[in-house]
Every structure is written in structure tokens, then in C-alpha cells.
């Protein structure tokens, strides 16, 4: 019969329309209660209405989500080196960056003029950054990570869009909070929660101490 | 497996074909004996003859890619070389023809007469490389505008913000003098203007050249219809981006149609040559921005071919290959769903089918985002494997105010998606559209591309297969673990819009079939390495040589032609973009139809401008 | 209206202007102008219709924002209009190439006031990863004024929605009493942005004097060499 195909198609749209209400009834009108029903609406079982009501509810981004990079610094209440950069200014991120949006000024000791493992300046031009995540992927010190904060819209780009070191730095605690499992994995690979260099230093000290105490024991 | 593969095995082997070429054209054909290179170098004077012989006698009837390479400082006489990759439609490897020409007076005979599919590719080579093709019907710039200064892909051409030949740039570390390129050099130091250039009274050639080509002017025919030229796009809701067509109409009937592109030309090739090999990976995401996973795969295949030339090459692990196929086939489904949605948009079903398609797309993207870190620009594959293993759980972490967390088990999610959700979505699309009378009336018999034309115009992917050619790279020149997987090459025979719509449904069903076989493999290989050799290299060593890696993308055959000189950066990096070459046949398909059908025909080819213009 | 250029707007903010009796009985109005601002901006803010200017990759995220999951219609952005005449907001979603900036400037000129421009993604803001190339404009704001920048490559739909909220804030900040913030009520029509010319490279007519300097130096260099 001519027109049956159209009727069949309209049936599909009608089903979508009705599903919105049927699902509400099925879940006892709890589909819009925050938290509780959110995975239902935003998972594979979704039927009918599918909307995330931004900004009242936002889809939390997964751990691996990448947006603009940030620099990891020690927690501000760290006993030994609060706020110290994890970055050693080795420059691998700047080399691995495809659009070349990272500028690093390597730190130097003002007295000796020799390089120190700390960046003096660190800039990322977020107008160039393509959020590829190579910097975080290849950083040997877990010092640069991809941020999850995507709410960066602004009225002016000339002043706001070249992120300097201060703007980029975030506590290590923040990384632990946005990527708990990966932070644990990385800590296991490093051998502790601290920065690689700190761990190495401690190991060295421990060994020296052991040797010293061992020597004492012998003596 | 299928009859099709058996035919492929009886094909004349490539070496035999080359022997016959050498015998037939003694003196004019010699093998390319550089290490890592293949194919034959043909005397430019006899190129047309050789090509015709390869097409008619040797059966290499399908021209996949034609591109130019600038060997400045790499070969004697600094020649420009044109490289043609031709294939036998029965399957098997490529016969590569090469022809050289001096850079000062770069001229080669045009092969449009042999393979009409060379049309746009030769225009591109003229535009970007400055090779003049004698006998080309319309040798004008294609990506840049008429009047542009120079031919940008030549190695001695520098752009306005030129910094260095290769990345990484020295200014980034350790001194880090941060600046914006345009602030230093607001006017483009390297642009050459004529000495007496003045803006007053300057007439831009860009538009003029377009309309000069169209048969302009009103002239009344017997039917009392006027011939008019209509410019459609680049800003038009039905051109799938910034595509433009100059259509010549007789009344409402199309008599001529000239696709105009380049409105999204982003120097992909030029940047690709400045990048290191790995740098290119995220750039490939932005080619066909629906299918970043498939683009990654094609590029990884090409570079892995190059790596295989060297010693100590380890192919990707089985798990890595399984994950790659999983990603690529999911991409195929999401692309085809959205492509059908856009096709219906063009037919006037404004947004409803697209909305339904986007729901499924979002669900697939949730998985991509949890696995690779980004919804669209996945940047997931690496040379030798993939960047990360599949995550244990698809789980959000609350970082912002009002973040709502979801938490699913990944394998569970995939099982539900593949066994339940996606097949249902495909059936729903089928219910919604296939028998709809409006759609059948507007699609059946419209925009027909015959089998012969499809082959001649180098159409690829669903467009080629809807015209009755069962050519699928996954079967014709198998890669990854496709030989182990059971699926059929979908083929339809009418070559009209309706068949191009149906074949997408068929392909999605085949993809579901593949995915169902992938799931147990993923379970079995759980915990096995997802990366061959040592991971974490940002600058892998790539031996010198050339490679043409191709993958069956949702839009058609995506090829990467990469030439390495053994350094950090590719010497030549070229993308054979299926959408770009599929457009060669657009005019043919549109002629004789009404204006309203043009958008539908364009929608059925399923182009994406990031890939057309690159 | 007999006053010069928009002074009637200023009057609204004057405390001596009487508040109508009907309004006074319902609400307490301290400043009629502020009330007018609130109503005026509320109306405009909730009916911003964007233009469907899909340039590149970001366009797909823009479509995702328009479709059911993120549903920008909740912000009164009902439809993506294809015609600049019907649009209030130009979302430049994607890479702006030299070839494309010409139609974009033309489209901008065709939009009716009040109009806003949102540069979506790194490319539209400043050329993005493709900036180093020969055919990409290093920032839309080199040619037309941009109101909101939404960084990201591409910005997720939620990031774009945040950009819309920023736009709402911007609209809320505009006041009828301040002539500078509502220039579209001035008597003289606003001037069109000059359309760039595609010569040997892109040429912005506003910078033609720079070009003249550049070309003369080039020819002199040529002559001396």
C-alpha cells in the first residue's frame, strides 16, 4: 500500500516520543533525580529523553580525558618541598608536541650558570594546543598531565591564552583526585608517591645509611 | 573463505607484470632500484602508452593514488617525481609507476585520458607542486586560489610564518622565547608580491577564474529556459561543510557542475613533512573528523610498512590488532549512521534521523573517550600497537561542580553495545527510512554511477561497491587481522542514491558481525601486551624507503604515501583521501538531474571536508 | 527621539523619569532603566539563534551540542539558521582558511545587529595547530570582532555550552543607558568590515598601507640585488 513506509517510519518517531513518558513511569519518576538515575539516562539503556541538563548536571569526564595540559607541583603542604615543580625542564614535552605549543626556559643556577632540574618559565599557548596528550604520555617524570577542566571560555585571547607557569601549576593532589587509578599505577611504576628524583635521593641516602650502619656493625 | 579471495590468488603476480612491462617497453621502463623503493620509473615521453598497457593488458584498471614528490637535493638533477599507484580490481599489491621531470620546466603528459580518476589529483599536483600536465582538460588550481604565489609543497617554498624546516623547533627549548608567530611577522615575510603591486584596482583572479570556466550567459533555448550559473556554498547547510559547487542550469536541470574546494585546505601535507613521524598521528585525526580511529589506523599501517624495512621490527601484538579492529569497525558504524542521517537531512527530513543517529554515536563516543581520552580526536594508535589498553571501567571522575559520575564495566558495555544496542539502532534506521515512499521516489534511479565509470573515476568505498564492484581493501589486500575474521564484502549493483544508502546498512551489519567475533578475542587476550617492543618512544627510528599504507575507511580507501629519507621527519607525506577522489564522479552523477537532487547525490557520496581539502 | 543620537535611551536611566502606575503597584522599581535592561537582556539572551557555519572538525561538536544529548535549545538557541539574516550569533566552528575568510566576512556583514561572534576551537581563535601553514588565518579576530573564545581542540559540547553561558553573561552586562554597549541604536549605521582580497596572499584592505611598505621594500631589495 502506498504510504505504508511513511506510516512505519512515523511509528519509530512515535515510539521515541512515548518512551520518554513510559520510562518516567517505569522508574517511578526518579529519572531526573540527580546522581541516582544519571547512569540510566546516559548509558546504553537510555530510551526516550537523553538530555544532560548542563550546567545543573554535567557528564563527569573519564580519567584519560585530555584537554589543556597542566604542570604537577608538590602539594602546598608537602613537608620538604611545598609547591616544588615536578618538571625537570628536560624538554621532551616540547619536542614531542606536534603543534609546538610548549616553550620552556631551562632553569640555571645564577651562581654557577649550570642548568638545574627546574624550569624558570613554562608557557603553553592554548590557541595552538591540539589536546593530543603526547606531552603527558612521554614525560618521564609524570610532571605534565592533561587537565579535565574544559570550562575555559573567555572574552579576550591576547591576555588570557598563553598560560604561564603559575597558571599551569596544580597540586599533585589534584591529579590524584581527577585520575585516581592512573595516579596509583604511575606511583607503582615510580616506586612511591613522591617524585622520581626524591625517591632516588632517598634510596641513595638509605643505601649510604645502610652502608654506614653496616660498617658500624662490622666495626 | 569466499570465492573472492580465491580469484585474488590466481592473479598475475606483480613481478610478472613488471617483467612484461620491461619486455614491452625496453629502454623506456626501468625498475626503481633505490633501497626501500618499488615500482618502475617510466620515460615521461611514453607514460601514456605504458599506462594504457598496464590498464588494458595487465589489468591494473584502478588508479588509487597519483601524487608528486619533490626530490630536491635527494636525487640527481633535483627532479619532481609523479607516483601512480595502480591496482588490479581482483586484488593484490600495487603496480607503481613513476615519472620524473626537471623542476624548472616541470611538465608531464596527463593521464586523465587513461584514468579519469587522475583529474583532481593532477590538478592538486599542479597546484601544490607546480607540475604542468599536458592534455589535462582543466588544469587550474584546486586547493588554493588562482593567483596564489608559488607552489607550496616544493621544498624550497616557504610560508609566511616559516620557522624551520623540521620539528622540533629550536626556539622551544631550552630558551623558550614565547611569542605568537603573527606578532613578529604580521605581513608574511616570505610572500612575494609583484614589484609594482598595489591594492587599488587589483582584480582577484580567484572568483573570475571560476566563472570563466562555466558556460555563463543567458541564452534561450526552444523550451524557453534560461541557462544560469548558480554558486552553491561554501556556506550552505547541505554541502557537508565548506564545499562549493558552480552549477550550470538549464531551467532546473543541471548541465554542468564544477566542484570548488580548498575552503578547508589546512596544509596537511606540508605540515606533515615538517612534523616527525609521530607528530603526524594527531594530525591524521583531523582529516576525516568522524573517523579519527580509522585514520590513525591507516597511518600506522603505512609507517609500520616502513619500519618493517629495517631490522628489529616487531609487528603489533595480536591484542593490539584486535583492539584496532574493534575501534575501526565501531567507527564504521558511527560514520555510516551519521552519514545516513545527513543524507536524510539533505533529502529534507530535517534532523530527525540525524538525531537518532547521534544518540548511538554519543554512546560509542563515550567508549572512545574513556579509552583514548577524547571524543573525536582519538589519537589512539601508535606504531606497533595502541596507546593504552582498554580501560577496566568506563568511569567518570568528578572534577567540576555538578559533575555526575557514571560507571560501567568496559567489557559489559561493549557486549551490550555490540550485541544489543547497535543492531537495534540499525534495524530502527531501516524501519524508519528504507521503505519510506518519499525516500524511494527521490533516491531510486537518481545519481547513477555505472560500474565502468566508478572504476574509471577511482571511486572508492561504498560508492564503488554500490556500483557493483566488490572491491574492499580488507579483502583485496588484507591487513591487520582481517584474514582471520569472517565477513562479506557488501555489494549492490544499481549505483544510485538508494543503493549507496542500502550498502551502508549492509556494511554496518557486516561490521556488527566482525565485532561479535572480536569480543571473544578481547576476552582471551586480556592482560597481554597491547604494544610491540618498547613503548614510550616519541621519536622512533624509521628506515629510508617508501610506503603506501591503505585502509578501508568508512568513506573509502584511505591511503598514506610516505617517503622516508631515514631522518626524523617524513620526506614526503601524502594522503589519498577517499572523499576528495570520490568527488571526481560528482559531475557525471549530477548531469541531467534537478537542482534539488544535487544535494542528495552529494549526501550519498558522504564527503567530509577535512579530508577533501586536507 | 528629537534628541540627538540615542539620548532617549539615556533618559530611561534618569531617576526623574516617572515609572508607570500599573508597574508600580506590582513591583518596586528603583530605576526604570535597570528594569528595562533586565527585560531587554532577558529577552535577547534567551533567543540567540546561532548561524550554521560549520567550518571544520568543531562543526561536528557543534552539531552534537545542537542535538539531543546537549540540546542547546534549552538556552533558547532553537535552530541553527543557515542564513545570516536570521542569526544573532556566528559560531565560527573550525579552521578559518584564507580562502574561507572572504565569505565569512561577507556573512558577518550580512548579519543584522545586535550580532555576536563566538570563536570555537583553537583554530578559529588563533589558527590552532594549522597556524604555521600557508593557507590558514591566524585568528578570526584579525578580521572580525570576536566576543567569546572557546578554547579546545575540539571543545567538548559541554565546553561550548559554557561558552554560551559566558555569552549570556556578556549580554546581561549590556545596558540601554550606555550608548557604547548598544551601538546598534545609534543613528548612523555601523560600518561594514572590509572584505579581504585574495591576491598573491590574503590581503586585508585595512592593512593595505603595510603592504605598500612591504612591496616597495621588496622591489627595492630586488633592484639592489
PDB file of C-alpha atoms in Angstrom, chain C residues 11 15-16 20 48 66 68 71 77 79 92 98 107 124 128 159 161-162 170 183 198 206:
ATOM      1  CA  UNK C  11      16.556  59.104  29.686  1.00  0.00           C
ATOM      2  CA  UNK C  15      15.734  58.840  38.145  1.00  0.00           C
ATOM      3  CA  UNK C  16      13.303  61.638  37.267  1.00  0.00           C
ATOM      4  CA  UNK C  20       4.105  53.912  35.062  1.00  0.00           C
ATOM      5  CA  UNK C  48      20.030  33.873  20.483  1.00  0.00           C
ATOM      6  CA  UNK C  66      22.564  21.057  18.976  1.00  0.00           C
ATOM      7  CA  UNK C  68      19.541  15.603  21.804  1.00  0.00           C
ATOM      8  CA  UNK C  71      20.335  20.253  23.425  1.00  0.00           C
ATOM      9  CA  UNK C  77      19.019  28.591  20.626  1.00  0.00           C
ATOM     10  CA  UNK C  79      17.661  26.227  15.451  1.00  0.00           C
ATOM     11  CA  UNK C  92      32.905  30.017  13.803  1.00  0.00           C
ATOM     12  CA  UNK C  98      42.389  32.346   3.778  1.00  0.00           C
ATOM     13  CA  UNK C 107      28.384  36.747   6.091  1.00  0.00           C
ATOM     14  CA  UNK C 124      39.193  29.808  14.912  1.00  0.00           C
ATOM     15  CA  UNK C 128      45.460  26.370  16.087  1.00  0.00           C
ATOM     16  CA  UNK C 159      32.760  23.438  26.854  1.00  0.00           C
ATOM     17  CA  UNK C 161      27.716  25.280  26.367  1.00  0.00           C
ATOM     18  CA  UNK C 162      29.922  27.019  28.902  1.00  0.00           C
ATOM     19  CA  UNK C 170      28.054  39.344  28.286  1.00  0.00           C
ATOM     20  CA  UNK C 183      25.937  50.750  19.406  1.00  0.00           C
ATOM     21  CA  UNK C 198      42.772  37.076  -2.432  1.00  0.00           C
ATOM     22  CA  UNK C 206      42.724  47.845   6.300  1.00  0.00           C
TER      23      UNK C 206
END
